[in-house]
């Protein structure tokens, strides 16, 4: 599991949207340059970030900024460009990943 903070609304520069501000794992960030969440060296963060973007389109999506989101997806499906929801009633849901989002004004 991992916790990470992303700049999802950047008023001055849209280039800052999606930047990792912090993470529960120091290896989630590149040591010498700014890191986009969907380009993190840590697979769990990269995969979760890509799933969020595939589901909501952009980091500043109204759905992300207005309310908390919780969803599950097949972690293997997020890499091929089409996000698949998990069927938790199936016995084969070992690749299911739960993602939760919360917007905080700083």
Short mmCIF file of N, CA, C and O in Angstrom, two decimals:
data_model
loop_
_atom_site.label_atom_id
_atom_site.label_comp_id
_atom_site.label_asym_id
_atom_site.label_seq_id
_atom_site.Cartn_x
_atom_site.Cartn_y
_atom_site.Cartn_z
N UNK A 1 0.84 -1.18 0.00
CA UNK A 1 0.00 0.00 0.00
C UNK A 1 0.88 1.25 0.00
O UNK A 1 2.06 1.19 0.34
N UNK A 2 0.27 2.35 -0.38
CA UNK A 2 1.01 3.61 -0.45
C UNK A 2 0.05 4.77 -0.28
O UNK A 2 -1.13 4.67 -0.62
N UNK A 3 0.58 5.85 0.24
CA UNK A 3 -0.15 7.11 0.33
C UNK A 3 0.68 8.13 -0.41
O UNK A 3 1.90 8.21 -0.23
N UNK A 4 0.02 8.90 -1.28
CA UNK A 4 0.76 9.95 -1.98
C UNK A 4 -0.12 11.17 -2.16
O UNK A 4 -1.34 11.09 -2.16
N UNK A 5 0.55 12.32 -2.27
CA UNK A 5 -0.13 13.62 -2.42
C UNK A 5 0.26 14.18 -3.77
O UNK A 5 1.43 14.24 -4.12
N UNK A 6 -0.77 14.60 -4.51
CA UNK A 6 -0.58 15.12 -5.87
C UNK A 6 -1.13 16.54 -5.93
O UNK A 6 -2.19 16.82 -5.38
N UNK A 7 -0.42 17.41 -6.61
CA UNK A 7 -0.95 18.74 -6.91
C UNK A 7 -1.96 18.57 -8.04
O UNK A 7 -1.59 18.31 -9.17
N UNK A 8 -3.24 18.65 -7.70
CA UNK A 8 -4.23 18.37 -8.74
C UNK A 8 -4.88 19.62 -9.32
O UNK A 8 -5.48 19.56 -10.39
N UNK A 9 -4.74 20.75 -8.66
CA UNK A 9 -5.22 22.01 -9.22
C UNK A 9 -4.08 23.01 -9.10
O UNK A 9 -3.66 23.36 -8.01
N UNK A 10 -3.55 23.43 -10.25
CA UNK A 10 -2.43 24.37 -10.27
C UNK A 10 -2.91 25.66 -10.93
O UNK A 10 -3.13 25.70 -12.14
N UNK A 11 -3.10 26.69 -10.14
CA UNK A 11 -3.65 27.94 -10.65
C UNK A 11 -2.66 28.69 -11.53
O UNK A 11 -3.05 29.36 -12.48
N UNK A 12 -1.39 28.60 -11.26
CA UNK A 12 -0.39 29.36 -12.01
C UNK A 12 0.12 28.64 -13.25
O UNK A 12 0.42 29.26 -14.24
N UNK A 13 0.26 27.33 -13.17
CA UNK A 13 0.84 26.60 -14.29
C UNK A 13 0.24 25.20 -14.36
O UNK A 13 0.39 24.42 -13.42
N UNK A 14 -0.41 24.89 -15.46
CA UNK A 14 -1.00 23.55 -15.61
C UNK A 14 0.07 22.46 -15.63
O UNK A 14 -0.24 21.30 -15.39
N UNK A 15 1.31 22.83 -15.90
CA UNK A 15 2.39 21.85 -15.89
C UNK A 15 2.60 21.25 -14.50
O UNK A 15 3.17 20.18 -14.37
N UNK A 16 2.14 21.95 -13.47
CA UNK A 16 2.31 21.46 -12.10
C UNK A 16 1.24 20.44 -11.72
O UNK A 16 1.39 19.74 -10.73
N UNK A 17 0.16 20.34 -12.50
CA UNK A 17 -0.88 19.37 -12.18
C UNK A 17 -0.32 17.96 -12.33
O UNK A 17 0.34 17.64 -13.30
N UNK A 18 -0.58 17.14 -11.33
CA UNK A 18 -0.11 15.76 -11.35
C UNK A 18 1.25 15.55 -10.72
O UNK A 18 1.73 14.42 -10.63
N UNK A 19 1.90 16.64 -10.27
CA UNK A 19 3.20 16.50 -9.62
C UNK A 19 3.03 15.87 -8.24
O UNK A 19 2.12 16.22 -7.48
N UNK A 20 3.93 14.95 -7.91
CA UNK A 20 3.94 14.38 -6.57
C UNK A 20 4.47 15.42 -5.60
O UNK A 20 5.55 15.96 -5.79
N UNK A 21 3.69 15.70 -4.59
CA UNK A 21 4.11 16.63 -3.54
C UNK A 21 4.80 15.86 -2.42
O UNK A 21 5.75 16.33 -1.81
N UNK A 22 4.33 14.65 -2.18
CA UNK A 22 4.91 13.81 -1.14
C UNK A 22 4.38 12.40 -1.27
O UNK A 22 3.40 12.15 -1.95
N UNK A 23 5.04 11.47 -0.60
CA UNK A 23 4.63 10.08 -0.65
C UNK A 23 5.11 9.35 0.60
O UNK A 23 6.08 9.78 1.23
N UNK A 24 4.43 8.28 0.94
CA UNK A 24 4.81 7.49 2.11
C UNK A 24 6.11 6.73 1.89
O UNK A 24 6.69 6.21 2.83
N UNK A 25 6.56 6.70 0.65
CA UNK A 25 7.80 6.02 0.29
C UNK A 25 8.71 7.02 -0.43
O UNK A 25 8.36 7.53 -1.49
N UNK A 26 9.86 7.30 0.14
CA UNK A 26 10.77 8.29 -0.44
C UNK A 26 11.22 7.91 -1.85
O UNK A 26 11.56 8.77 -2.65
N UNK A 27 11.20 6.63 -2.17
CA UNK A 27 11.61 6.19 -3.50
C UNK A 27 10.55 6.46 -4.56
O UNK A 27 10.76 6.19 -5.73
N UNK A 28 9.41 7.01 -4.16
CA UNK A 28 8.35 7.33 -5.11
C UNK A 28 8.69 8.56 -5.96
O UNK A 28 8.13 8.76 -7.02
N UNK A 29 9.62 9.35 -5.46
CA UNK A 29 10.01 10.58 -6.16
C UNK A 29 11.40 10.42 -6.76
O UNK A 29 12.26 9.77 -6.17
N UNK A 30 11.60 11.03 -7.92
CA UNK A 30 12.94 11.07 -8.50
C UNK A 30 13.78 11.99 -7.63
O UNK A 30 13.31 13.02 -7.15
N UNK A 31 15.02 11.67 -7.43
CA UNK A 31 15.85 12.43 -6.50
C UNK A 31 16.30 13.79 -7.03
O UNK A 31 16.54 14.70 -6.25
N UNK A 32 16.39 13.94 -8.34
CA UNK A 32 16.96 15.19 -8.86
C UNK A 32 15.99 16.05 -9.66
O UNK A 32 16.37 17.13 -10.11
N UNK A 33 14.77 15.59 -9.89
CA UNK A 33 13.83 16.43 -10.64
C UNK A 33 12.40 16.18 -10.16
O UNK A 33 12.14 15.24 -9.42
N UNK A 34 11.50 17.02 -10.58
CA UNK A 34 10.10 16.89 -10.19
C UNK A 34 9.53 15.62 -10.82
O UNK A 34 9.89 15.23 -11.92
N UNK A 35 8.60 15.01 -10.10
CA UNK A 35 8.05 13.73 -10.54
C UNK A 35 6.54 13.82 -10.70
O UNK A 35 5.84 14.22 -9.76
N UNK A 36 6.05 13.46 -11.86
CA UNK A 36 4.60 13.33 -12.07
C UNK A 36 4.19 12.00 -11.45
O UNK A 36 4.92 11.01 -11.52
N UNK A 37 3.02 11.97 -10.83
CA UNK A 37 2.57 10.75 -10.16
C UNK A 37 2.50 9.56 -11.11
O UNK A 37 2.89 8.45 -10.75
N UNK A 38 2.06 9.79 -12.33
CA UNK A 38 1.94 8.68 -13.29
C UNK A 38 3.27 8.29 -13.92
O UNK A 38 3.33 7.39 -14.75
N UNK A 39 4.35 8.94 -13.48
CA UNK A 39 5.71 8.59 -13.92
C UNK A 39 6.60 8.21 -12.74
O UNK A 39 7.82 8.16 -12.86
N UNK A 40 6.00 7.96 -11.60
CA UNK A 40 6.74 7.62 -10.39
C UNK A 40 7.54 6.33 -10.59
O UNK A 40 7.08 5.40 -11.24
N UNK A 41 8.74 6.27 -10.00
CA UNK A 41 9.51 5.02 -10.05
C UNK A 41 8.82 3.87 -9.30
O UNK A 41 9.08 2.71 -9.58
N UNK A 42 7.93 4.18 -8.37
CA UNK A 42 7.21 3.16 -7.60
C UNK A 42 5.98 2.71 -8.38
O UNK A 42 5.09 3.50 -8.66
N UNK A 43 5.94 1.45 -8.72
CA UNK A 43 4.87 0.91 -9.55
C UNK A 43 3.49 1.12 -8.94
O UNK A 43 2.54 1.46 -9.65
N UNK A 44 3.34 0.93 -7.65
CA UNK A 44 2.03 1.05 -7.02
C UNK A 44 1.48 2.47 -7.17
O UNK A 44 0.29 2.67 -7.43
N UNK A 45 2.34 3.47 -7.04
CA UNK A 45 1.91 4.86 -7.19
C UNK A 45 1.64 5.17 -8.66
O UNK A 45 0.61 5.78 -9.00
N UNK A 46 2.52 4.75 -9.52
CA UNK A 46 2.35 4.97 -10.96
C UNK A 46 1.04 4.34 -11.46
O UNK A 46 0.26 4.97 -12.17
N UNK A 47 0.77 3.12 -11.04
CA UNK A 47 -0.43 2.41 -11.47
C UNK A 47 -1.69 3.07 -10.93
O UNK A 47 -2.67 3.26 -11.66
N UNK A 48 -1.69 3.45 -9.65
CA UNK A 48 -2.86 4.12 -9.06
C UNK A 48 -3.11 5.46 -9.73
O UNK A 48 -4.25 5.81 -10.04
N UNK A 49 -2.04 6.21 -9.98
CA UNK A 49 -2.18 7.52 -10.64
C UNK A 49 -2.76 7.36 -12.04
O UNK A 49 -3.64 8.12 -12.46
N UNK A 50 -2.27 6.39 -12.78
CA UNK A 50 -2.79 6.15 -14.14
C UNK A 50 -4.25 5.73 -14.09
O UNK A 50 -5.05 6.12 -14.94
N UNK A 51 -4.62 4.94 -13.09
CA UNK A 51 -6.02 4.53 -12.95
C UNK A 51 -6.92 5.73 -12.66
O UNK A 51 -8.02 5.85 -13.22
N UNK A 52 -6.44 6.63 -11.80
CA UNK A 52 -7.21 7.85 -11.50
C UNK A 52 -7.40 8.68 -12.76
O UNK A 52 -8.50 9.13 -13.06
N UNK A 53 -6.32 8.86 -13.51
CA UNK A 53 -6.41 9.64 -14.75
C UNK A 53 -7.30 8.98 -15.78
O UNK A 53 -8.07 9.66 -16.47
N UNK A 54 -7.23 7.67 -15.91
CA UNK A 54 -8.09 6.98 -16.86
C UNK A 54 -9.56 7.08 -16.46
O UNK A 54 -10.43 7.22 -17.30
N UNK A 55 -9.82 7.05 -15.17
CA UNK A 55 -11.20 7.08 -14.70
C UNK A 55 -11.80 8.48 -14.74
O UNK A 55 -12.98 8.65 -15.06
N UNK A 56 -11.00 9.51 -14.41
CA UNK A 56 -11.54 10.86 -14.27
C UNK A 56 -11.05 11.84 -15.34
O UNK A 56 -11.51 12.98 -15.39
N UNK A 57 -10.09 11.44 -16.15
CA UNK A 57 -9.66 12.27 -17.28
C UNK A 57 -8.52 13.23 -16.97
O UNK A 57 -7.54 13.27 -17.68
N UNK A 58 -8.65 14.02 -15.93
CA UNK A 58 -7.63 15.00 -15.55
C UNK A 58 -7.55 15.07 -14.03
O UNK A 58 -8.48 14.68 -13.32
N UNK A 59 -6.42 15.61 -13.56
CA UNK A 59 -6.26 15.76 -12.11
C UNK A 59 -7.22 16.79 -11.54
O UNK A 59 -7.60 16.70 -10.38
N UNK A 60 -7.61 17.78 -12.34
CA UNK A 60 -8.51 18.81 -11.81
C UNK A 60 -9.98 18.52 -12.14
O UNK A 60 -10.82 19.42 -12.11
N UNK A 61 -10.30 17.27 -12.40
CA UNK A 61 -11.67 16.85 -12.66
C UNK A 61 -12.59 17.30 -11.52
O UNK A 61 -12.23 17.19 -10.35
N UNK A 62 -13.76 17.78 -11.87
CA UNK A 62 -14.72 18.23 -10.86
C UNK A 62 -15.09 17.09 -9.90
O UNK A 62 -15.28 17.32 -8.71
N UNK A 63 -15.15 15.87 -10.42
CA UNK A 63 -15.46 14.73 -9.55
C UNK A 63 -14.39 14.54 -8.48
O UNK A 63 -14.70 14.18 -7.34
N UNK A 64 -13.12 14.79 -8.82
CA UNK A 64 -12.04 14.64 -7.84
C UNK A 64 -11.99 15.81 -6.86
O UNK A 64 -11.67 15.61 -5.69
N UNK A 65 -12.27 17.01 -7.34
CA UNK A 65 -12.16 18.17 -6.47
C UNK A 65 -13.37 18.34 -5.55
O UNK A 65 -13.24 18.91 -4.47
N UNK A 66 -14.53 17.83 -5.97
CA UNK A 66 -15.75 18.07 -5.20
C UNK A 66 -16.09 17.00 -4.17
O UNK A 66 -16.79 17.28 -3.21
N UNK A 67 -15.63 15.77 -4.39
CA UNK A 67 -15.98 14.73 -3.43
C UNK A 67 -14.94 13.62 -3.41
O UNK A 67 -14.19 13.44 -4.36
N UNK A 68 -14.93 12.88 -2.30
CA UNK A 68 -14.02 11.76 -2.18
C UNK A 68 -14.45 10.67 -3.16
O UNK A 68 -15.64 10.50 -3.43
N UNK A 69 -13.48 9.95 -3.68
CA UNK A 69 -13.75 8.87 -4.61
C UNK A 69 -13.12 7.59 -4.07
O UNK A 69 -12.05 7.62 -3.47
N UNK A 70 -13.78 6.48 -4.30
CA UNK A 70 -13.26 5.17 -3.91
C UNK A 70 -13.65 4.19 -5.00
O UNK A 70 -14.82 4.11 -5.37
N UNK A 71 -12.67 3.48 -5.54
CA UNK A 71 -12.96 2.50 -6.57
C UNK A 71 -11.92 1.39 -6.55
O UNK A 71 -10.85 1.53 -5.98
N UNK A 72 -12.29 0.29 -7.18
CA UNK A 72 -11.38 -0.85 -7.32
C UNK A 72 -11.20 -1.13 -8.81
O UNK A 72 -12.13 -0.98 -9.58
N UNK A 73 -10.01 -1.53 -9.17
CA UNK A 73 -9.75 -1.87 -10.56
C UNK A 73 -8.75 -3.01 -10.62
O UNK A 73 -8.05 -3.30 -9.65
N UNK A 74 -8.70 -3.64 -11.76
CA UNK A 74 -7.74 -4.70 -12.00
C UNK A 74 -6.40 -4.05 -12.32
O UNK A 74 -6.27 -3.38 -13.35
N UNK A 75 -5.42 -4.21 -11.46
CA UNK A 75 -4.12 -3.53 -11.63
C UNK A 75 -3.43 -3.93 -12.93
O UNK A 75 -2.71 -3.13 -13.51
N UNK A 76 -3.66 -5.11 -13.41
CA UNK A 76 -3.08 -5.54 -14.69
C UNK A 76 -3.72 -4.85 -15.87
O UNK A 76 -3.11 -4.70 -16.92
N UNK A 77 -4.98 -4.39 -15.72
CA UNK A 77 -5.68 -3.77 -16.84
C UNK A 77 -5.28 -2.32 -17.06
O UNK A 77 -5.41 -1.81 -18.16
N UNK A 78 -4.80 -1.64 -16.04
CA UNK A 78 -4.47 -0.22 -16.16
C UNK A 78 -3.28 0.07 -17.05
O UNK A 78 -3.10 1.18 -17.53
N UNK A 79 -2.47 -0.93 -17.32
CA UNK A 79 -1.27 -0.71 -18.12
C UNK A 79 -1.53 -0.75 -19.61
O UNK A 79 -0.76 -0.23 -20.39
N UNK A 80 -2.64 -1.36 -20.04
CA UNK A 80 -2.90 -1.46 -21.47
C UNK A 80 -3.84 -0.37 -21.99
O UNK A 80 -4.28 -0.44 -23.13
N UNK A 81 -4.16 0.61 -21.15
CA UNK A 81 -4.97 1.73 -21.59
C UNK A 81 -6.45 1.60 -21.34
O UNK A 81 -7.18 2.56 -21.48
N UNK A 82 -6.93 0.43 -20.96
CA UNK A 82 -8.36 0.29 -20.66
C UNK A 82 -8.53 -0.23 -19.25
O UNK A 82 -8.16 -1.36 -18.94
N UNK A 83 -9.06 0.59 -18.40
CA UNK A 83 -9.25 0.26 -17.00
C UNK A 83 -10.44 -0.68 -16.84
O UNK A 83 -11.50 -0.43 -17.39
N UNK A 84 -10.24 -1.75 -16.12
CA UNK A 84 -11.33 -2.70 -15.88
C UNK A 84 -11.64 -2.74 -14.39
O UNK A 84 -10.73 -2.89 -13.57
N UNK A 85 -12.93 -2.62 -14.06
CA UNK A 85 -13.34 -2.76 -12.68
C UNK A 85 -13.12 -4.18 -12.22
O UNK A 85 -13.10 -5.11 -13.02
N UNK A 86 -12.93 -4.36 -10.93
CA UNK A 86 -12.72 -5.70 -10.37
C UNK A 86 -14.05 -6.34 -10.05
O UNK A 86 -14.98 -5.68 -9.58
N UNK A 87 -14.09 -7.62 -10.28
CA UNK A 87 -15.24 -8.43 -9.89
C UNK A 87 -14.84 -9.14 -8.60
O UNK A 87 -14.16 -10.16 -8.63
N UNK A 88 -15.24 -8.57 -7.48
CA UNK A 88 -14.81 -9.13 -6.19
C UNK A 88 -15.56 -10.41 -5.84
O UNK A 88 -15.18 -11.10 -4.91
N UNK A 89 -16.61 -10.72 -6.59
CA UNK A 89 -17.31 -11.98 -6.34
C UNK A 89 -16.56 -13.15 -6.94
O UNK A 89 -16.78 -14.29 -6.58
N UNK A 90 -15.66 -12.85 -7.87
CA UNK A 90 -14.85 -13.89 -8.50
C UNK A 90 -13.72 -14.30 -7.56
O UNK A 90 -13.23 -13.51 -6.78
N UNK A 91 -13.30 -15.55 -7.68
CA UNK A 91 -12.17 -16.01 -6.86
C UNK A 91 -10.85 -15.44 -7.35
O UNK A 91 -9.87 -15.44 -6.63
N UNK A 92 -10.81 -14.97 -8.58
CA UNK A 92 -9.57 -14.46 -9.14
C UNK A 92 -9.55 -12.94 -9.13
O UNK A 92 -9.64 -12.30 -10.16
N UNK A 93 -9.47 -12.37 -7.96
CA UNK A 93 -9.35 -10.92 -7.86
C UNK A 93 -8.08 -10.51 -7.12
O UNK A 93 -8.02 -9.50 -6.45
N UNK A 94 -7.04 -11.32 -7.29
CA UNK A 94 -5.78 -11.05 -6.60
C UNK A 94 -5.10 -9.79 -7.14
O UNK A 94 -4.27 -9.20 -6.46
N UNK A 95 -5.42 -9.39 -8.37
CA UNK A 95 -4.82 -8.18 -8.94
C UNK A 95 -5.68 -6.94 -8.70
O UNK A 95 -5.40 -5.89 -9.25
N UNK A 96 -6.73 -7.07 -7.89
CA UNK A 96 -7.58 -5.92 -7.61
C UNK A 96 -6.84 -4.92 -6.73
O UNK A 96 -6.12 -5.29 -5.81
N UNK A 97 -7.02 -3.67 -7.05
CA UNK A 97 -6.39 -2.60 -6.30
C UNK A 97 -7.46 -1.58 -5.92
O UNK A 97 -8.27 -1.19 -6.77
N UNK A 98 -7.49 -1.18 -4.66
CA UNK A 98 -8.46 -0.19 -4.19
C UNK A 98 -7.77 1.17 -4.13
O UNK A 98 -6.66 1.29 -3.60
N UNK A 99 -8.43 2.17 -4.69
CA UNK A 99 -7.89 3.52 -4.71
C UNK A 99 -8.92 4.46 -4.09
O UNK A 99 -10.10 4.40 -4.41
N UNK A 100 -8.45 5.34 -3.23
CA UNK A 100 -9.31 6.36 -2.64
C UNK A 100 -8.66 7.73 -2.86
O UNK A 100 -7.44 7.86 -2.83
N UNK A 101 -9.50 8.73 -3.13
CA UNK A 101 -8.99 10.08 -3.33
C UNK A 101 -9.71 11.04 -2.39
O UNK A 101 -10.86 10.80 -2.01
N UNK A 102 -9.03 12.11 -2.05
CA UNK A 102 -9.62 13.16 -1.24
C UNK A 102 -8.93 14.47 -1.60
O UNK A 102 -7.69 14.52 -1.65
N UNK A 103 -9.70 15.48 -1.85
CA UNK A 103 -9.15 16.79 -2.21
C UNK A 103 -9.02 17.65 -0.96
O UNK A 103 -9.96 17.74 -0.16
N UNK A 104 -7.85 18.26 -0.78
CA UNK A 104 -7.60 19.12 0.37
C UNK A 104 -7.06 20.45 -0.13
O UNK A 104 -6.08 20.49 -0.89
N UNK A 105 -7.71 21.53 0.25
CA UNK A 105 -7.24 22.87 -0.15
C UNK A 105 -6.07 23.27 0.74
O UNK A 105 -6.15 23.20 1.97
N UNK A 106 -4.97 23.67 0.12
CA UNK A 106 -3.81 24.11 0.88
C UNK A 106 -3.55 25.58 0.62
O UNK A 106 -3.78 26.09 -0.42
#
